[in-house]
Amino acid sequence: MGKLMIVDHPLVQHKLSLLRDKNTGSKEFSELVSEIAMLMGYEATRDLPLTEVEIETPVAIAKTKVISGHKLALVPILRAGLGMVNGMMQLVPAAKVGHIGIYRDPNTMVPVEYYCKLPADIVKRDIIVLDPMLATGGSAVSAISLLKEKGAANIKFMCIVAAPEGVEALQTAHPDVQIYCASLDQKLNDHKYIVPGLGDAGDRIFGTK
Ligand code: PRP
Ligand code: URA
């Protein structure tokens, strides 16, 4: 079963409170999403393998460590996942970025795919899928299914707010995928919005409502 890791660092929790506030405007909201992504990215990259190298300091030869192994790809789910890319790129500037466009049909809540552009060597990369919201889990499940159809294997999913229903759906469909979130909220409401959540992440980032 893909494990759920809740990043409970005080800085993340403080910024999440500001994010939830309905009076937080788009500029601050998108800055907070980016900052939280960077802080959470620290945890999501904790298991990157290291290899020992020798570096000549001004004083002596040092046996020291650098990141080895597969290169990373970040895959935001459009639109709201875009808000998490810059924060992550500050940690891993060499990462390539793929994009998957999915929206929830407002009537059925079924995810609809409309765009997919991935790095050519995606099969060889470790992948972190980014989306601030894991509600029913439909969008995350279909984005990760699409990545697996293209041959991707080592996939993590990073969101900010998760609903228990979404975590269960994602763990059931993709038990190999480790999930990171800043909060596991109470439930979904009748419109499949996360309670208490933070509203519509895409609309709040891009100011479309
Ligand atoms: C939001 C969010 C997730 C999805 C989560 O996107 O960014 O992608 O809903 O819901 P789910 O877990 O029930 O699938 P939305 O469909 O609003 O698309 P948008 O970002 O393009 O507005
Ligand atoms: N998508 C959002 O942006 N917010 C929710 O609460 C659920 C899905």
Coordinates of C-alpha atoms in Angstrom, one line a residue, residues 10-99:
P10 CA 5.3 24.2 11.6
L11 CA 6.2 26.4 8.6
V12 CA 4.1 24.3 6.4
Q13 CA 1.2 24.2 8.8
H14 CA 1.4 28.0 9.3
K15 CA 1.4 28.7 5.6
L16 CA -1.5 26.2 5.1
S17 CA -3.6 28.2 7.6
L18 CA -3.1 31.3 5.5
L19 CA -3.9 29.4 2.4
R20 CA -7.2 28.2 3.8
D21 CA -8.3 31.7 4.7
K22 CA -11.0 32.9 2.3
N23 CA -9.7 36.4 2.6
T24 CA -6.3 35.5 1.2
G25 CA -6.0 37.0 -2.4
S26 CA -4.6 35.4 -5.5
K27 CA -1.1 36.8 -5.3
E28 CA -0.5 35.7 -1.7
F29 CA -2.3 32.4 -2.4
S30 CA -0.1 31.5 -5.3
E31 CA 3.1 32.5 -3.4
L32 CA 2.0 30.3 -0.5
V33 CA 1.3 27.3 -2.7
S34 CA 4.8 27.7 -4.2
E35 CA 6.4 28.1 -0.7
I36 CA 4.6 25.1 0.7
A37 CA 5.6 23.0 -2.3
M38 CA 9.2 23.9 -1.7
L39 CA 9.0 23.0 2.0
M40 CA 7.2 19.7 1.2
G41 CA 9.6 19.0 -1.6
Y42 CA 12.3 18.7 1.1
E43 CA 10.5 15.7 2.5
A44 CA 9.6 14.2 -0.9
T45 CA 13.2 14.2 -1.9
R46 CA 14.6 12.9 1.4
D47 CA 15.2 9.4 -0.1
L48 CA 17.2 10.5 -3.1
P49 CA 20.3 8.3 -3.3
L50 CA 23.7 9.7 -2.7
T51 CA 27.1 8.7 -3.9
E52 CA 30.5 9.5 -2.5
V53 CA 32.8 11.7 -4.5
E54 CA 36.1 13.4 -3.8
I55 CA 36.2 17.2 -3.9
E56 CA 39.3 19.4 -3.5
T57 CA 38.6 22.1 -1.0
P58 CA 41.1 25.0 -0.5
V59 CA 42.5 23.0 2.4
A60 CA 42.4 19.2 1.5
I61 CA 40.6 16.5 -0.4
A62 CA 37.1 15.9 1.0
K63 CA 35.2 12.7 0.6
T64 CA 31.7 14.0 0.2
K65 CA 28.3 13.2 -1.2
V66 CA 26.3 14.2 -4.3
I67 CA 22.9 13.0 -5.5
S68 CA 23.1 10.0 -7.8
G69 CA 20.6 7.7 -9.5
H70 CA 17.7 8.6 -11.7
K71 CA 17.0 12.2 -12.7
L72 CA 13.7 13.8 -11.6
A73 CA 10.7 14.8 -13.5
L74 CA 8.0 17.0 -12.0
V75 CA 4.5 16.5 -13.5
P76 CA 1.9 19.1 -12.5
I77 CA -1.7 18.4 -13.1
L78 CA -3.1 21.5 -14.9
R79 CA -4.2 23.9 -13.8
A80 CA -3.6 24.1 -10.1
G81 CA -0.5 21.8 -10.0
L82 CA 1.3 24.6 -12.0
G83 CA 1.4 26.6 -8.8
M84 CA 3.7 24.0 -7.2
V85 CA 6.3 23.9 -9.9
N86 CA 8.4 26.9 -9.1
G87 CA 8.8 26.0 -5.5
M88 CA 10.0 22.5 -6.4
M89 CA 12.3 23.8 -9.1
Q90 CA 14.1 25.9 -6.5
L91 CA 15.1 22.6 -4.8
V92 CA 15.8 20.6 -8.0
P93 CA 16.6 23.0 -10.7
A94 CA 17.8 20.2 -13.1
A95 CA 14.3 18.5 -13.0
K96 CA 12.4 18.3 -16.3
V97 CA 8.7 19.3 -16.2
G98 CA 5.9 17.4 -17.9
H99 CA 2.3 18.6 -18.0

